[in-house]
Coordinates of C-alpha atoms in Angstrom, one line a residue:
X1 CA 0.0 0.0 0.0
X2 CA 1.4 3.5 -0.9
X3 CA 1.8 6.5 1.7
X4 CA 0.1 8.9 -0.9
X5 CA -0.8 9.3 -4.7
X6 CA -1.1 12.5 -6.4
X7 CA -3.5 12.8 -9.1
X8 CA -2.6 14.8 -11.7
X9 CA 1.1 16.4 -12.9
X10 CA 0.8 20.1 -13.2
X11 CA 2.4 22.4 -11.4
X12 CA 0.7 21.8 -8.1
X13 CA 0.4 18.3 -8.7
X14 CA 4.5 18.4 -9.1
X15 CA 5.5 20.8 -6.7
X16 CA 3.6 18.5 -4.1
X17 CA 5.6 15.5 -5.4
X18 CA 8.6 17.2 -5.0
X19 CA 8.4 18.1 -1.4
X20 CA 6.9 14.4 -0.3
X21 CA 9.9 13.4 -1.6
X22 CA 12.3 16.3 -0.1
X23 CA 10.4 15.1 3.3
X24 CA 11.6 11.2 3.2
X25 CA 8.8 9.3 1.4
X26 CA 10.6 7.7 -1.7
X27 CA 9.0 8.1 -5.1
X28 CA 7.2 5.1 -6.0
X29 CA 7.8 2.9 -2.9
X30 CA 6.1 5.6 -0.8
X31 CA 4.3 8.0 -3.3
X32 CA 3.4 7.8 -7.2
X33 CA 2.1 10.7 -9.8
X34 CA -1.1 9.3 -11.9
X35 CA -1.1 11.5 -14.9
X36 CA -3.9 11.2 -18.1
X37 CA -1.7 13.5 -20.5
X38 CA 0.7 11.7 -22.8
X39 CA 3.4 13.1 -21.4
X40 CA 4.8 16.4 -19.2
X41 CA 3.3 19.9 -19.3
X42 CA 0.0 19.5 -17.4
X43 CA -3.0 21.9 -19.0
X44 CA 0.0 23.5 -20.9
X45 CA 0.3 20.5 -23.2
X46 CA -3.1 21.5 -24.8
X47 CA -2.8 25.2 -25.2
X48 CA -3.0 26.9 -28.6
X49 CA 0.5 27.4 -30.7
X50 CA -0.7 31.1 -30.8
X51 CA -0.2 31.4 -27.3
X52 CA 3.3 32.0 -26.8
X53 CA 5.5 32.5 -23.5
X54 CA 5.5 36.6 -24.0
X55 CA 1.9 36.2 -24.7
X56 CA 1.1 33.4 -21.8
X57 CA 0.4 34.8 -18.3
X58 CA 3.0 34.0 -15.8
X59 CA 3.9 30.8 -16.1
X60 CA 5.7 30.3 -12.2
X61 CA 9.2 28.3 -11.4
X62 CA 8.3 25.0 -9.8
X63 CA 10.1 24.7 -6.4
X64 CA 13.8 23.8 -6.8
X65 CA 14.4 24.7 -10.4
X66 CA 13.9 28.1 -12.2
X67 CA 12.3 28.5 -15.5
X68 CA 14.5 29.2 -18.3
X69 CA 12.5 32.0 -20.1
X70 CA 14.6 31.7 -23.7
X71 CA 12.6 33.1 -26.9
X72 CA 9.4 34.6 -25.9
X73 CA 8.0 34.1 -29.4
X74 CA 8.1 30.0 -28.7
X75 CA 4.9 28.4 -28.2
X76 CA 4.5 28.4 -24.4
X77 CA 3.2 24.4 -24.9
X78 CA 6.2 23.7 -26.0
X79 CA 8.6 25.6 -23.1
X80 CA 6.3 24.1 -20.3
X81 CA 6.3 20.8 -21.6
X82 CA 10.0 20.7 -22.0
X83 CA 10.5 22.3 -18.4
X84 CA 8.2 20.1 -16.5
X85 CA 10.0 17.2 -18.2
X86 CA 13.2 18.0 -17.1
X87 CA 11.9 19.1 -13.8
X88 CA 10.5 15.3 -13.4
X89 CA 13.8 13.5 -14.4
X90 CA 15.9 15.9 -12.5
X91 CA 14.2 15.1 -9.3
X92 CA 13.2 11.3 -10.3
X93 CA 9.5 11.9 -9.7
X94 CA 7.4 8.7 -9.4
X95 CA 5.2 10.3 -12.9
X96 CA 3.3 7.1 -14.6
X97 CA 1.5 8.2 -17.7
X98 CA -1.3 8.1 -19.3
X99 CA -3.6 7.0 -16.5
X100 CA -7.2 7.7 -16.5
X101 CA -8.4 7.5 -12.8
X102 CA -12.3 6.7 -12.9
X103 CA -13.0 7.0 -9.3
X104 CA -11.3 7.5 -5.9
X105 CA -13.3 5.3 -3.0
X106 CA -13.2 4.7 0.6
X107 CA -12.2 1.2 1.5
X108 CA -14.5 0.8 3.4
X109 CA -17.6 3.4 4.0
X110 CA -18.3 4.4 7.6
X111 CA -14.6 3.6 8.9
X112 CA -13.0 6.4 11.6
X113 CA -11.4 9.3 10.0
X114 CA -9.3 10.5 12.4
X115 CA -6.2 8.4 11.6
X116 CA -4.4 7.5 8.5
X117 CA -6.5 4.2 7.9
X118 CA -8.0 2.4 6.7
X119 CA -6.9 3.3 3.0
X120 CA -8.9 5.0 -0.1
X121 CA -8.9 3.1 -3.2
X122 CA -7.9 5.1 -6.3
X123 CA -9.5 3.2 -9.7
X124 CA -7.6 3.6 -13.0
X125 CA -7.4 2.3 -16.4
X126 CA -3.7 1.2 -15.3
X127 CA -4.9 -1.1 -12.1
X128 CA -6.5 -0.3 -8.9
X129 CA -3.8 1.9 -6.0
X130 CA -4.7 2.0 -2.7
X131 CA -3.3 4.4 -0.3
X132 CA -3.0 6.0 3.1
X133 CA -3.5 9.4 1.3
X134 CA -4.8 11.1 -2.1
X135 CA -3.9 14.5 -3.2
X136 CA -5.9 15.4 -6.1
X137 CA -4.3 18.4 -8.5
X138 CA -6.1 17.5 -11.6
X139 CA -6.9 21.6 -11.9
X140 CA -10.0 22.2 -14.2
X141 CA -8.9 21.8 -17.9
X142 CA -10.6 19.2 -19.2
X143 CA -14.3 20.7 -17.6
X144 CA -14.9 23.0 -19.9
X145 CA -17.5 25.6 -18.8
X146 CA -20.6 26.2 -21.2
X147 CA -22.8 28.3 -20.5
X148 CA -26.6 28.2 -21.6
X149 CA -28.4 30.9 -23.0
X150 CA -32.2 31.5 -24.7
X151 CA -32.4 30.0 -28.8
X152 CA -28.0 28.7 -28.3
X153 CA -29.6 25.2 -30.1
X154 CA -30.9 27.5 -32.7
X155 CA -27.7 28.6 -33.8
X156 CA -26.3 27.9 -37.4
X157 CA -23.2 28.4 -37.1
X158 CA -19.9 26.8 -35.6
X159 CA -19.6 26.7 -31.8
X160 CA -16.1 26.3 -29.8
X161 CA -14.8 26.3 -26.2
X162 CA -11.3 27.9 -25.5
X163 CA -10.7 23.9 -24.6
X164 CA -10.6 23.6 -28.6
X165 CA -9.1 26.5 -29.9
X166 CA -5.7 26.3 -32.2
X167 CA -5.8 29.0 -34.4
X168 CA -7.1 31.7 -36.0
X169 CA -6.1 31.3 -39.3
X170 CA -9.2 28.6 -39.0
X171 CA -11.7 31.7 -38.6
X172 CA -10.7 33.7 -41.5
X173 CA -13.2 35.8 -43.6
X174 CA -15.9 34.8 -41.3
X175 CA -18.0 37.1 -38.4
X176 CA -17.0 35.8 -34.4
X177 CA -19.0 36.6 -31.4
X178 CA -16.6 35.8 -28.3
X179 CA -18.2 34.8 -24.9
X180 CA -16.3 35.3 -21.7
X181 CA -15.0 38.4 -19.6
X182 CA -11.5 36.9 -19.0
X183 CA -7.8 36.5 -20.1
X184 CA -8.9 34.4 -22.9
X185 CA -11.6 36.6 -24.7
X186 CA -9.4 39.4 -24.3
X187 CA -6.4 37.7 -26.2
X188 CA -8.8 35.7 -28.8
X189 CA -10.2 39.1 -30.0
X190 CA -6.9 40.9 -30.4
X191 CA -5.1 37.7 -32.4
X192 CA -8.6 38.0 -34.5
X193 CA -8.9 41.4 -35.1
X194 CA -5.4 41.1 -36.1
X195 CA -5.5 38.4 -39.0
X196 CA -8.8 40.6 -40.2
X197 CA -11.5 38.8 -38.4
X198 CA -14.8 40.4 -37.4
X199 CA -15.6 40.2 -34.0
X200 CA -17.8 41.3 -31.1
X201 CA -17.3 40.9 -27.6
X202 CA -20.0 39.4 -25.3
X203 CA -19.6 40.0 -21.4
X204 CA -21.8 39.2 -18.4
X205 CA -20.7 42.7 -16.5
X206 CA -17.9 45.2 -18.1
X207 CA -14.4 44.4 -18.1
X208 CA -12.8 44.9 -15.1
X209 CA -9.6 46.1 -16.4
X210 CA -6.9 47.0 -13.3
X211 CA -3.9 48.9 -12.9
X212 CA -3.0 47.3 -9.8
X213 CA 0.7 46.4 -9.4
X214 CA 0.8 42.6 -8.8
X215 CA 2.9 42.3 -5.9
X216 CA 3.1 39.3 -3.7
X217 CA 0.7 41.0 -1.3
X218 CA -2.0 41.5 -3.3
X219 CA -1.8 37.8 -4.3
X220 CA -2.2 36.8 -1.3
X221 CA -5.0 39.2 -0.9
X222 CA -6.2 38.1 -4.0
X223 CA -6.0 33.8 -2.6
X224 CA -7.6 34.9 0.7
X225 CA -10.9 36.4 -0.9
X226 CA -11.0 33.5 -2.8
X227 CA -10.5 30.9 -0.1
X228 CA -13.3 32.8 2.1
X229 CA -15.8 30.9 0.0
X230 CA -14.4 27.8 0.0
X231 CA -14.2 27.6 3.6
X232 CA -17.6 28.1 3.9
X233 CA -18.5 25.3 1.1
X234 CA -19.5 28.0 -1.7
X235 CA -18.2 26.9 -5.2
X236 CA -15.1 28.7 -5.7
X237 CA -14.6 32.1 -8.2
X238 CA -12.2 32.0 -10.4
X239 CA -9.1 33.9 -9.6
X240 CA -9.3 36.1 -12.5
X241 CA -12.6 37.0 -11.8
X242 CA -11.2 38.5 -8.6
X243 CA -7.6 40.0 -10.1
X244 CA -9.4 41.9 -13.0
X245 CA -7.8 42.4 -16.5
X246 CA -4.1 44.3 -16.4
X247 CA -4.6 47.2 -18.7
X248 CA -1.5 46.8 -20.5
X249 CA -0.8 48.9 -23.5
X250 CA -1.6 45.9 -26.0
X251 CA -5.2 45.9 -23.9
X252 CA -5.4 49.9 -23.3
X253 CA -4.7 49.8 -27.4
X254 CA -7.6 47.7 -27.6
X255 CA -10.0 49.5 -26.0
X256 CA -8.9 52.5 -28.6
X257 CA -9.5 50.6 -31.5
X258 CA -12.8 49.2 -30.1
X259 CA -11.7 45.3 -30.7
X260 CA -12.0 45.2 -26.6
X261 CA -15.6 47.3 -26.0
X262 CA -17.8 44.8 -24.6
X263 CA -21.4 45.2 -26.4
X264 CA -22.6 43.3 -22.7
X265 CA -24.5 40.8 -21.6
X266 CA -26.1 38.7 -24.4
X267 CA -30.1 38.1 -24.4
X268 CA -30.3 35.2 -26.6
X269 CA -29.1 33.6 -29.6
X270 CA -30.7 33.1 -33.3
X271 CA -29.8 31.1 -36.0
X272 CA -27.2 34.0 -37.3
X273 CA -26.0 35.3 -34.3
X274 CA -26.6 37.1 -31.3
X275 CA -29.1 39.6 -29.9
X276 CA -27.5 41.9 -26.6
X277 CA -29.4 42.9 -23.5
X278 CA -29.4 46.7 -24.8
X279 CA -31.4 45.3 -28.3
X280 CA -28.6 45.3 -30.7
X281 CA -28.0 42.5 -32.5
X282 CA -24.5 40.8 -34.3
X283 CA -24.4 38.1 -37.0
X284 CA -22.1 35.9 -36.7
X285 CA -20.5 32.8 -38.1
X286 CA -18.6 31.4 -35.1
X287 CA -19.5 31.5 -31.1
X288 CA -16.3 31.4 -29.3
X289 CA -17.0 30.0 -25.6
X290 CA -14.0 32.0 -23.5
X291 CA -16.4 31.0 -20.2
X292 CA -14.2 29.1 -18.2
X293 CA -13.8 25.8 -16.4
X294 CA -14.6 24.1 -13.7
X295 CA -12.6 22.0 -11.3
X296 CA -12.6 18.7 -13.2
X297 CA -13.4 16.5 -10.0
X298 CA -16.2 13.9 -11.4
X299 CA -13.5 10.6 -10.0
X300 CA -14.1 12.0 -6.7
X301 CA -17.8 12.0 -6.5
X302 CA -18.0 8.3 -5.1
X303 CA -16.6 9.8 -1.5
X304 CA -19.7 12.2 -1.5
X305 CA -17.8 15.6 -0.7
X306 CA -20.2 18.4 -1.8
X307 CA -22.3 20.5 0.3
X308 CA -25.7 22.3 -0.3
X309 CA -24.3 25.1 -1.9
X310 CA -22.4 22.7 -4.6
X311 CA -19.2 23.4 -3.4
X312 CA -16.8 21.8 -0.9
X313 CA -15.7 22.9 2.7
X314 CA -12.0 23.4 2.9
X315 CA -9.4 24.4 5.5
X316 CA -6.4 25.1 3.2
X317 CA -6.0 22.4 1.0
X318 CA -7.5 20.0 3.2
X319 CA -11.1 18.8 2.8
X320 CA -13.1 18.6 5.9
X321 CA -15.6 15.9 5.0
X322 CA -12.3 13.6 4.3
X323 CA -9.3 14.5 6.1
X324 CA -7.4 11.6 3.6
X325 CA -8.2 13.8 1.1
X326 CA -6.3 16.9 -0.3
X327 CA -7.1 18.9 -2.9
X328 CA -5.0 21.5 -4.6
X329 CA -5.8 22.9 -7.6
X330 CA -9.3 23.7 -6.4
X331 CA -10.3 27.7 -5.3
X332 CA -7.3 29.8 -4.6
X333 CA -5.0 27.6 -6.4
X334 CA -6.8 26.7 -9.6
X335 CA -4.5 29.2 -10.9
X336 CA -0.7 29.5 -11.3
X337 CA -0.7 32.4 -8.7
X338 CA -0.8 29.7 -5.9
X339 CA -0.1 26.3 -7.3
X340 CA 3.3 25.8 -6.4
X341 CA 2.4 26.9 -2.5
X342 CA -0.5 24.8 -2.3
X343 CA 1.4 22.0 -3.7
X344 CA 4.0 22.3 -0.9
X345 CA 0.5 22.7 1.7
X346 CA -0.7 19.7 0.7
X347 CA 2.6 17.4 0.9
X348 CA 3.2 19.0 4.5
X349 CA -0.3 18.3 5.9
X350 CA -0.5 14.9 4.2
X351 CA 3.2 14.2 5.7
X352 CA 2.0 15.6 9.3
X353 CA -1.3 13.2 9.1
X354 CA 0.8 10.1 8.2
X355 CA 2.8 10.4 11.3
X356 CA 0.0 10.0 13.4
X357 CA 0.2 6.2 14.4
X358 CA -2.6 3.8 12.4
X359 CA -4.7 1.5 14.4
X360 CA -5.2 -0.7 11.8

């Protein structure tokens, strides 16, 4: 039986991995890394070639090893992918990949809590791992949010998530409605307004564009409005929609040439496009989805977690109705603004539980 397996191989899920293993527990006598992608770079792996590392929002240095920035015009795919690989085999983490885990269990329902045992039972397409402890950093990338709105299965055109997006030479000579108030939108409108495109800009309230410096306090300002829901079992907000848009002057030249005016909240939809709350209306060939994700969490719905509210009540990283249970990658830490720290949270509080002696 293992000590703990971590679910997922971003940057949380790695950053954890590293300090288990910087704390005694050996990779894969003690700890493993169960990772679907096909191989290092998390949620990076799957980002568009457009979105390169001087476009890409921070992308933070994993604990021990600094990111080497080199050309800011590479695909940032490719530099995180390369980075987290060699951030793996420097520090021989226990990363087996692909596996699909399908569900996370209790060993036996109705058993104490309050020490390390009896074990959870993590279920794969690669065999079944059971373990003392499960810190889950599978972040939110593959739960796309979409959104519904009034007459959306009326529409004629082509719809897409941000999940699918590659490029934008794909959207050439047609008319694109963009969804979504965050990073995303903002940087699919300026690539398309580049290459020619048409495009209007959807938004449930107005941009919030800031000119906030972003300082390590106002991070953690930023983490502890965030985490004030999730300790009181609220679904989390996303981090950007508490940080607010940095008006840089690519943005604040934007917002001059009208490519970044929100025309506000849509209404509904039609067969050729979109009607707004104000009455205007914009055809439209393509509906770009820039609405989000959600934490992608369904393998953990056998140990019944969520509250009323639909969210989950956490102190930290640690998940009150299963103490075995850590979860990083959810709330504050869903972004890169926290990952690495929550990472390190979660492989201290699971190495503090397992020192507490099992009676079984």
């Amino acid at each position: 039986m293992l000590d703990v397996v971590i679910i997922g191989a971003g940057q949380a899920g790695l950053s954890a991995a590293y300090y288990l293993a910087r704390h005694g527990l050996v990779p894969e006598t003690d700890f493993v890394v169960l990772d679907a992608n096909p191989g290092p770079g998390g949620a990076w792996l799957h980002r568009w070639p457009s979105l390169t590392l001087g476009s890409a929002h921070a992308i933070h240095d994993l604990p021990g090893m600094k990111l080497d920035a080199g050309d800011l015009a590479e695909p940032a795919s490719a530099v995180v992918a390369r980075y987290y690989g060699s951030y793996e085999e420097t520090f021989e983490l226990p990363v087996h990949r692909p596996v699909k885990v399908h569900a996370v269990r209790r060993m036996h329902d109705g058993a104490p809590t309050d020490t390390p045992g009896p074990p959870l039972v993590v279920e794969s397409d690669r065999g079944v791992f059971t373990t003392r402890m499960v810190i889950n950093a599978t972040g939110t990338w593959d739960k796309p949010h979409w959104p519904h709105y009034p007459g959306v299965e009326t529409f004629r055109g082509r719809q897409l998530h941000t999940h699918d997006f590659e490029s934008v030479a794909e959207f050439s000579g047609q008319r694109v409605l963009v969804v979504g108030g965050g990073t995303s939108a903002v940087q699919f409108l300026l690539q398309l307004a580049e290459a020619g495109v048409v495009t209007a800009w959807a938004t449930r309230r107005p941009p919030e564009f800031t000119t906030v410096d972003f300082t390590p306090d106002w991070g953690r300002e930023v983490e502890r409005r965030v985490n004030e829901r999730t300790a009181s079992g609220w679904p989390p907000l996303s981090v950007v929609g508490v940080t607010g848009l940095p008006l840089t002057q690519q943005y604040q030249d934007g917002i001059s040439a009208g490519t970044l005016v929100s025309r506000g909240p849509l209404q509904r939809l039609t067969p050729g496009g979109a009607v707004f709350a104000d009455g205007s209306s914009f055809d439209a060939d393509v509906l770009l989805w820039a609405t989000g994700f959600r934490a992608a969490m369904d393998h953990l719905a056998p140990l019944k977690l969520r509250e009323p509210g639909g969210g989950i009540t956490m102190d930290g990283v640690r998940v009150l109705r299963e103490p075995r249970l850590l979860l990083v990658g959810y709330g504050a830490s869903a972004s890169t603004l926290g990952a690495s720290r929550a990472g390190r949270a979660a492989a201290l509080a699971a190495i503090e539980r397992l020192s507490v002696p099992s009676d079984v």
